[in-house]
Each structure stands twice: as structure tokens, then as C-alpha cells.
């Protein structure tokens, strides 16, 4: 009897055997209703179905519905569900691997796929970063002139083969001509200067115009640094297209253009975004990562490390940066994989050799003079300066960005970029320190003077041992002081425009200028006051005891630390970047001081501030929750609100469920035993409900609006002519997270942070009272801090 039914569940068979035992089977069977009176209903319809036999019942548990378990744009992923999905998949593969050789091979390839993916991410990011470096160098030089033996050579490569270069003018050679030489035939005089000036402004405007137009036309997500969004994505939020192929292509091209236009921005932050785009695109090659959002975020964490690794040639600094600054969930496995990917990327970049010095590091320093304990005082001073500048910069930049958002300024991004680019070019050209690119400037400031240096910063009366300042040095110091003021003001309005813009290089440049000024001051102080007790004993006449380049290094670290609040990763990046291992203690002292000083004015770094400005749903792990509220104060519904929208485990029809879903905008609904008892059974997501109902109407015969929706294991008995029920137990979360109404909010916030929850149900003696979502927590925290709670976008 009924043997042809695969989908009849076991308890009916048990019942049937009991019935048989009682020898009443023939009497009872006609009245014995299969799931939900389905037997009679389907036989009454059989005539209309050309006698094809009864239709099969769709149960989402046994027959996975495409789309169930996926997420919509601007939604938060369910970390717990994703992790358990992955564990189940892994368990299944392990169990199968014991049965056959093919399954064993599949298991091995599955375990290896993560490492293979890391290898690909490292190779792709390293290659892109090398290309970006070479192209940016070439276009930056193009603002000054062109190479006659081949326009594709930059200034340095053009003069490499020349025999006419000298030490004094090592960057002058007949093969490279400035625009004035090409147009007017001479490189001297006022007219030639004006021609060069105008060409510089022309190229700057052209590059910035191309950058902002490409971003606007093809990939609006390619603007900015990308780190605030990546932090948000890694915390479980979904922004579709943010890490897509168009964003990658446009970001790569416009990053080169934006850096070359001379705007006060760096390429380091955007390289993290580029590496994450590579990782996201490559994830689609592997089912394991394509179908699991939590697994994909582990890869993106490693990609963030790769980004910093290729930006600075600092693989270990990159891994620590990902751990300290951007990642939300960082298991040990991800640490090893980040390490491997960063290594591959650094190796690839070293093979391409974009800086032409066969070194991986950006600003290699040659000085190795020891530093003295007395110098810790100026280093700490630089730390204080960095902290003050960081706090000031965050306030000013956020105020400016808020203004851009709330006024008409935000409607004209192209004009804004062009105006800022024109202003930058006009003010930057006359001063040689602002005319050069940020990386060149930092390199110059980190450099220590040797006998062959033609730089103005080395304008001492004698270079060998004691170094009294000469006329050239005083000019250079004036220009540096002006460059410092200019960089400080222009960076505030540049960061956050609609072009790719990093913050590392401008912040480091500001710190390096301040550090160099202080370093030269200390050096001259020591030269003219050998007999002071602080210099006695270690700084005797004729000894070279103070290195201004070291002060520039420390200042750069202090300012970058003040703006981003990085500590460990920053120190490691700085000594990997310069190769100055002896100077770890000065760097640590300055970085720690700058963090303390900046934290005194506000706990959040620039990325957290931008996350809050844009209203992303990000629960900051560093922020303490100090208020003494309970969950009952934060949960919804509040006293004045309508009752909580719930589903009952049986008794609701498909039409009623659809009406409930349509009439509300919630992303999920608690399932209770009945409206009266309100005892909690589970939680069903809105998207899963809609997809399952839509799918059942198409695939399952007889599902109409009057069909019952059942969340129980056993379908209830129904009238003989009732349509078949829709069983949705498979899409229900049977173990939703619950807290009681008297749980303190600080513990609840901790649960949300540590487990990455989207929502949590509030119960009292097992009865459902309400729900708390991530959004409620963020709004509550905003209210406590006297901010606008409606600034948080997302559901």
C-alpha cells in the first residue's frame, strides 16, 4: 500500500503498521489521511491530470530550493548559519572520502583549494600593483616633459642609457626634454618657466578629469580609499558590486590617473581595495568560496594583507594590518593564508621590480647611526604632533565631507575634483617639494646627506663631519615649512572626493616634513651648543651624532598613527618600508604617544569616522558600551508600537503568510506555537519565505492561497477536500539566538560582536517578547552618544 510514495514520512508508516497489526487495515485506510488530507485531494484531481499519478510534495529540507539561504544587497550575513553550512559540507566530504579513491582525491583538492586561491590572489595583486607603480611613475614624469628616444620611458629610464649625465645634474640629459624645450627651444628664462607651469596645470587637470569621469560613468564604487567599506564588508555586510570586475578595472586605471595628477593622495589604501576585488573575483572559481559568504570573508581578510604587502613591500606588516585594522573575524587559518598570499604578492612585485632599484622597499634608508636616549624627547614631541594632527585632520575632514553630503557641493563631483586639482597644481608648481610626487618627497626627506647629494636639503657649508647650515639649507627649510602648511590644508579637502584616494602617503609626507624640520633644528642646536649638558659625552665636536632623516621617519609614523590609530602594524610597516631595524624603539615611542594623544580627542580613527559618516552597520569592536540598559529597553516592539509580527507553526494559509510579508518590511519573522501561547519555535527569513512560496507554486501541484503553511514535523489532519499543505520546516532556523528580557545590553552587544549576529530574540519564561536587530543596537548607541539614530542605513 502506498509504496510508490517516496515523500511520505516515517511516522505515517509506523501508524500504518500498527493499524495492520490490529487487522483493521481495510476498514481504517480509507479514512487514514496522508499528509494533510493530500490523498483524497490528489485523487479527486487525478482526472484532470491525465492520470499522471499524484504529484510529489516539495520539502525544502530534502529538495534545496535555489536562492534559499542567499542574501539581498545591503543586508548582513548570518555568520552562524554560514559557518554551520560549511561544517556540514566539510563533514560530508570527510565521510565520503573514506569510501572511494575519487572521493578521497576530491577531499584533498577541497583542502588544497584555499592555498591555490591564495596563490592566485597574490600573483594577480602583485602584477596589478607593479603595473600601477610603473604607469603612475611614467604619467607623473609626463607633466614635466617627454623622452625623445621613446615617449613610453619615464625620466629616470630615459637618462639611464645616457653618457652625458653628471653627479651634480644626474636627472638632466639631452634625451629628456621639458615641455618648454620642446615648444620654445630653451629651458631658461621666464617664458620657459610659464610654459612649463601651464603644461603642468594642463596635464594635472586632464588626468584628474579623466579619473573622475571614468569613476562616475562606469564604477561609482571605485572612489575613495575603500578601506571603510572593506571593513564593513568583512564584518558581514553585503554591498553588491563593490568588489566586482568593473570596480577593479576602473579603480586600477583611475588610481594611476589620480596619483599622477598631483593631487594630495596616495595609492596605498586603494591597493587594498584592488586586492580585495581580485580575491572576490577569483573566489568565483571555487564552489566552496562562491557559495559561502563567511568563507569568502576569510579570503578577503587575507587579500587586505596582500594589498598592504604590495603597497609598501611589507608582507608581515600587511598581515598585521589586516589583523589589527580591517578584519572582523580572523581565525589562525586565515593568518597562515594571509602570510602565504602576502609572500607570493611581494615576490611577484619584486620580480616586476617597478622601482628599478631591485629592492622591494619603497624608501630604503642607508643611515645606521645609533640614536641616543636624549633624542627620545624630540621623538615623543613628534608623537604629540602626530596625535594632534590626526585628531584635527579627522575633525576637519569629516566636517568637510558632511558639508559635501548635505549641500549642493555633492551634486557636482567633476567640478569639485577639477577645482581642487587646479588649486593643487597652481600652488604646488612653484615649490619644488610640493611639485614632486608624495613618494619622492618622503624618499627625499628620509634620505641622509652624503658627499654626492645635490639636494637642497644637503646645503651645508661642509658635509663631512660637523654640518653647519648653509644658505641652500635655509631656503629648503623655508620651502618645507610652506609645503607643510599647503599639504595639511589640501589633504583635508582632497580625501573623500570622487576619485580613488589613499591617505597613507599624504599623512606620512606631513609627518616627514615636520620630522625633518625638527631634526635639522636639533642638529644645528647640537652643533652650536656642544657644551650643553644634554649633548655632553655623546655628541662631541666633529662627531656626526644627529640624523635628520631618522626624525622624518619617526614623524611620518607618528602622523600616520594619529590619523589611522594603527600601532603594531604601523611600526612593522615602517621598518619593513625603510629597512631601519635599529629604530624600532623610537618608532614605537612616537606611535604609542600619537595614539594616546589622538585618543584623548576621540576614540575613532579616520576609517571608523567615515564608516559612521556613511551610516554603515558596523559594530566597532574597540568601542566600549558603557550604558546600563537592559534588552527590554532596546527591543522592539516598544510599548507604543503594534504587536510583533509572527508566524504560527500551523494554522496560517499561504495567502495569510504572503499578506503578512507584503505588509511589513522586516527581514525575518519569529515562528511561535500559537498566537495565544507565544512560545518560540524558530525564526524564518523573509527572503527564504518568498522564494519557497514562489517555488512551491511553480513546482508543487495544488498549492494555492488557501493551502496551509506548516512548520511542524507532522502535518496536521485536514478536511478531505482541502488543498495540500506547504511544508516550510526546512527553511526555519530551529535554534535562533535568544536572550531574556533582563539581560544587560553590554552582554547583548558583546554577543552580537563575537558571533556576528543579525538579530536576537527576547524571551520571558520561554514566551516571545520581542526582537533586537543589529540596527536597533546601532541606533541605541547613537542615541546614547547624542547622534542622529536615523543615520544608519540598512536592514
CSV table of N, CA and C in Angstrom, one decimal, residues 366-417:
chain,number,residue,atom,x,y,z
A,366,UNK,N,69.8,54.4,4.2
A,366,UNK,CA,71.2,54.0,4.2
A,366,UNK,C,71.8,54.3,5.6
A,367,UNK,N,71.2,55.2,6.4
A,367,UNK,CA,71.9,55.6,7.6
A,367,UNK,C,71.7,54.6,8.7
A,368,UNK,N,72.8,54.4,9.4
A,368,UNK,CA,72.7,53.4,10.5
A,368,UNK,C,73.4,54.0,11.8
A,369,UNK,N,73.4,55.3,11.9
A,369,UNK,CA,74.0,55.9,13.1
A,369,UNK,C,73.1,55.6,14.3
A,370,UNK,N,73.7,55.2,15.4
A,370,UNK,CA,72.9,54.9,16.6
A,370,UNK,C,72.2,56.2,17.1
A,371,UNK,N,71.1,56.0,17.8
A,371,UNK,CA,70.4,57.2,18.4
A,371,UNK,C,70.6,57.2,19.9
A,372,UNK,N,70.5,58.3,20.5
A,372,UNK,CA,70.8,58.4,21.9
A,372,UNK,C,69.5,58.6,22.7
A,373,UNK,N,69.6,58.2,24.0
A,373,UNK,CA,68.4,58.3,24.9
A,373,UNK,C,67.8,59.7,24.9
A,374,UNK,N,68.7,60.7,24.9
A,374,UNK,CA,68.2,62.1,24.9
A,374,UNK,C,67.2,62.4,23.8
A,375,UNK,N,67.5,61.7,22.7
A,375,UNK,CA,66.6,62.0,21.5
A,375,UNK,C,65.2,61.5,21.7
A,376,UNK,N,64.9,60.7,22.7
A,376,UNK,CA,63.6,60.2,22.9
A,376,UNK,C,62.6,61.4,23.1
A,377,UNK,N,63.1,62.4,23.7
A,377,UNK,CA,62.3,63.6,24.0
A,377,UNK,C,61.7,64.2,22.7
A,378,UNK,N,62.6,64.5,21.7
A,378,UNK,CA,62.0,65.0,20.4
A,378,UNK,C,61.2,64.0,19.7
A,379,UNK,N,61.5,62.7,19.9
A,379,UNK,CA,60.7,61.7,19.2
A,379,UNK,C,59.3,61.7,19.8
A,380,UNK,N,59.2,61.9,21.1
A,380,UNK,CA,57.9,61.9,21.8
A,380,UNK,C,57.1,63.2,21.4
A,381,UNK,N,57.9,64.3,21.2
A,381,UNK,CA,57.3,65.5,20.7
A,381,UNK,C,56.7,65.3,19.4
A,382,UNK,N,57.4,64.6,18.5
A,382,UNK,CA,56.8,64.3,17.2
A,382,UNK,C,55.5,63.4,17.3
A,383,UNK,N,55.5,62.5,18.3
A,383,UNK,CA,54.4,61.7,18.6
A,383,UNK,C,53.2,62.6,19.0
A,384,UNK,N,53.4,63.6,19.8
A,384,UNK,CA,52.4,64.5,20.2
A,384,UNK,C,51.9,65.3,19.0
A,385,UNK,N,52.8,65.7,18.2
A,385,UNK,CA,52.4,66.5,17.0
A,385,UNK,C,51.5,65.6,16.1
A,386,UNK,N,51.9,64.3,15.9
A,386,UNK,CA,51.2,63.4,15.1
A,386,UNK,C,49.8,63.1,15.6
A,387,UNK,N,49.7,63.0,16.9
A,387,UNK,CA,48.4,62.8,17.6
A,387,UNK,C,47.4,64.0,17.4
A,388,UNK,N,48.0,65.2,17.6
A,388,UNK,CA,47.2,66.4,17.5
A,388,UNK,C,46.7,66.6,16.0
A,389,UNK,N,47.7,66.3,15.1
A,389,UNK,CA,47.3,66.5,13.7
A,389,UNK,C,46.3,65.4,13.3
A,390,UNK,N,46.4,64.2,13.8
A,390,UNK,CA,45.5,63.2,13.4
A,390,UNK,C,44.1,63.5,13.9
A,391,UNK,N,44.0,64.0,15.2
A,391,UNK,CA,42.6,64.3,15.7
A,391,UNK,C,42.1,65.5,14.9
A,392,UNK,N,42.9,66.5,14.6
A,392,UNK,CA,42.5,67.7,13.9
A,392,UNK,C,42.0,67.3,12.5
A,393,UNK,N,42.8,66.5,11.8
A,393,UNK,CA,42.5,66.1,10.5
A,393,UNK,C,41.2,65.4,10.4
A,394,UNK,N,40.9,64.4,11.3
A,394,UNK,CA,39.7,63.7,11.3
A,394,UNK,C,38.5,64.6,11.5
A,395,UNK,N,38.6,65.5,12.5
A,395,UNK,CA,37.5,66.5,12.7
A,395,UNK,C,37.2,67.3,11.4
A,396,UNK,N,38.3,67.9,10.8
A,396,UNK,CA,38.2,68.8,9.7
A,396,UNK,C,37.7,68.0,8.5
A,397,UNK,N,38.2,66.8,8.2
A,397,UNK,CA,37.9,66.1,7.0
A,397,UNK,C,36.4,65.6,7.1
A,398,UNK,N,36.0,65.2,8.3
A,398,UNK,CA,34.6,64.7,8.5
A,398,UNK,C,33.6,65.9,8.3
A,399,UNK,N,34.0,67.0,8.9
A,399,UNK,CA,33.2,68.2,8.7
A,399,UNK,C,33.0,68.6,7.2
A,400,UNK,N,34.1,68.5,6.5
A,400,UNK,CA,34.1,68.9,5.1
A,400,UNK,C,33.3,67.8,4.3
A,401,UNK,N,33.4,66.6,4.6
A,401,UNK,CA,32.7,65.5,3.9
A,401,UNK,C,31.2,65.6,4.2
A,402,UNK,N,30.9,66.0,5.5
A,402,UNK,CA,29.5,66.1,5.8
A,402,UNK,C,28.9,67.3,5.1
A,403,UNK,N,29.7,68.3,4.9
A,403,UNK,CA,29.2,69.5,4.2
A,403,UNK,C,29.0,69.1,2.7
A,404,UNK,N,29.9,68.3,2.2
A,404,UNK,CA,29.7,67.9,0.8
A,404,UNK,C,28.4,67.1,0.6
A,405,UNK,N,28.1,66.3,1.6
A,405,UNK,CA,26.9,65.4,1.6
A,405,UNK,C,25.6,66.3,1.7
A,406,UNK,N,25.7,67.3,2.5
A,406,UNK,CA,24.4,68.0,2.9
A,406,UNK,C,24.2,69.2,2.0
A,407,UNK,N,25.2,69.7,1.3
A,407,UNK,CA,25.0,70.9,0.5
A,407,UNK,C,25.0,70.6,-1.0
A,408,UNK,N,25.0,71.6,-1.8
A,408,UNK,CA,24.9,71.4,-3.3
A,408,UNK,C,26.3,71.0,-3.8
A,409,UNK,N,27.3,71.1,-3.0
A,409,UNK,CA,28.7,70.7,-3.4
A,409,UNK,C,28.7,69.3,-3.9
A,410,UNK,N,27.9,68.4,-3.2
A,410,UNK,CA,27.9,67.0,-3.6
A,410,UNK,C,27.3,66.7,-4.9
A,411,UNK,N,26.6,67.6,-5.5
A,411,UNK,CA,26.0,67.4,-6.8
A,411,UNK,C,26.9,67.6,-8.0
A,412,UNK,N,28.1,68.2,-7.7
A,412,UNK,CA,29.0,68.5,-8.8
A,412,UNK,C,30.4,67.9,-8.5
A,413,UNK,N,30.5,66.5,-8.5
A,413,UNK,CA,31.8,65.9,-8.2
A,413,UNK,C,32.9,66.3,-9.2
A,414,UNK,N,32.5,66.4,-10.5
A,414,UNK,CA,33.5,66.6,-11.5
A,414,UNK,C,34.1,68.0,-11.3
A,415,UNK,N,33.3,69.0,-11.1
A,415,UNK,CA,33.7,70.4,-10.9
A,415,UNK,C,34.6,70.4,-9.7
A,416,UNK,N,34.2,69.8,-8.6
A,416,UNK,CA,34.9,69.8,-7.4
A,416,UNK,C,36.3,69.3,-7.6
A,417,UNK,N,36.4,68.1,-8.2
A,417,UNK,CA,37.7,67.5,-8.5
A,417,UNK,C,38.6,68.4,-9.3
